[in-house]
Coordinates of C-alpha atoms in Angstrom, one line a residue:
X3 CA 51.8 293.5 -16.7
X4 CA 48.4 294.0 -18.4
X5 CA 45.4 295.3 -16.7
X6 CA 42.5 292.0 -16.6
X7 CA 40.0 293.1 -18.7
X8 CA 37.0 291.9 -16.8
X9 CA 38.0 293.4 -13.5
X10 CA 37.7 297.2 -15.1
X11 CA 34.1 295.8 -16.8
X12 CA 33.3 294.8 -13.6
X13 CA 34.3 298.3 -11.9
X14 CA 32.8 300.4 -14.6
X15 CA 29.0 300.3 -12.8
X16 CA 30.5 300.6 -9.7
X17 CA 32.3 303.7 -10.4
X18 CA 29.0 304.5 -12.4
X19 CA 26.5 304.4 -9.4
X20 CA 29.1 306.2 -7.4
X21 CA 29.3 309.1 -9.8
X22 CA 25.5 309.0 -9.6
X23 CA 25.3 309.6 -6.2
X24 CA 27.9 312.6 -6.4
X25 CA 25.9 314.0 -8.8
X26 CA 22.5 313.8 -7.0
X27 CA 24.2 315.5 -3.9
X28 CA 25.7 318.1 -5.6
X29 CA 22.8 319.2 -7.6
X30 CA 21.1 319.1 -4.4
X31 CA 23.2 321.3 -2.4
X32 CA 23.5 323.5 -5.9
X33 CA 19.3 323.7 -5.5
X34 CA 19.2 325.0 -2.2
X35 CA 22.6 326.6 -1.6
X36 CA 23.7 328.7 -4.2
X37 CA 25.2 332.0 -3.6
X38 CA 25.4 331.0 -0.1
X39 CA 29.0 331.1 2.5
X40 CA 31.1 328.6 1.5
X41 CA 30.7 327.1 5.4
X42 CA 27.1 326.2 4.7
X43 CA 27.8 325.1 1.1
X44 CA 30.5 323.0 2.5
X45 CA 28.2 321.7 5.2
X46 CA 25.1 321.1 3.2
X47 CA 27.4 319.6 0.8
X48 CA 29.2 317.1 3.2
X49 CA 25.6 316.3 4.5
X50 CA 24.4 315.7 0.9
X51 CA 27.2 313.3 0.3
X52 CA 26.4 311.4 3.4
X53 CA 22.6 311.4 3.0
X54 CA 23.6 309.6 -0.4
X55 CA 26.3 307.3 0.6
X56 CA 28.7 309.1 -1.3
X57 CA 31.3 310.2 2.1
X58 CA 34.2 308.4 0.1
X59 CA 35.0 311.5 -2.0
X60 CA 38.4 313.5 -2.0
X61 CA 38.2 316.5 0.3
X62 CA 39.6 318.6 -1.8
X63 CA 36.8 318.1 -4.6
X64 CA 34.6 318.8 -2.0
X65 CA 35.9 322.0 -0.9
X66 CA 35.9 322.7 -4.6
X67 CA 32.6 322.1 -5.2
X68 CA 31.5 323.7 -2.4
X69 CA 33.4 327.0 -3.8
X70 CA 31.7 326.9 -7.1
X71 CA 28.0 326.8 -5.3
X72 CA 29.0 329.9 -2.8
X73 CA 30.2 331.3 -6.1
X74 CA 27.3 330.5 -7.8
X75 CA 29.3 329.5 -10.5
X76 CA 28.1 326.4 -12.5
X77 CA 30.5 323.6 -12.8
X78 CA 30.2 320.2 -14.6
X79 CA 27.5 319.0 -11.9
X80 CA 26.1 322.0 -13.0
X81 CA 22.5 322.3 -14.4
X82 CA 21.3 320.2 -17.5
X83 CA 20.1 321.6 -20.1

C-alpha cells in the first residue's frame, strides 16, 4: 500500500515546528547548563522541553541529551556556527 502523498506534506511543518522547539530547549539548557550533573541537566532539560511544549519526546533522547550537556560535549543541537 502506498503512503498518500499529501498526508506526509501535510506532516512535514508539523514535525518542522516540533523540531524547532527541541532545538530551542536544548540550546537553552546547553546555555545555562553545561558542564553541570547530569540530574540538573536532565531537570533543566525536561523543564526546557515543557516551557516549549515540546514534553512529547523519547526519554531516552532526553537522557542523551542531557549526558552530552553534563559532558559538555557538543552534539547536533549543538552551537551554530
Amino acid at each position: 500500500m502506498a503512503a498518500d502523498t499529501s498526508e506526509y506534506e501535510k506532516a512535514i511543518p508539523i514535525v518542522a515546528a516540533h523540531l524547532a522547539k527541541i532545538e530551542r530547549a536544548v540550546s537553552r539548557t546547553r546555555a545555562s547548563h553545561t558542564g553541570q550533573p547530569f540530574e540538573a541537566a536532565h531537570q533543566a532539560l525536561t523543564e526546557a522541553l515543557r516551557d516549549e511544549g515540546a514534553e512529547r519526546v523519547v526519554p531516552q533522547v532526553v537522557e542523551e541529551l542531557a549526558r552530552q550537556i553534563s559532558e559538555g560535549a557538543v552534539g547536533p543541537a549543538g552551537p551554530q556556527s
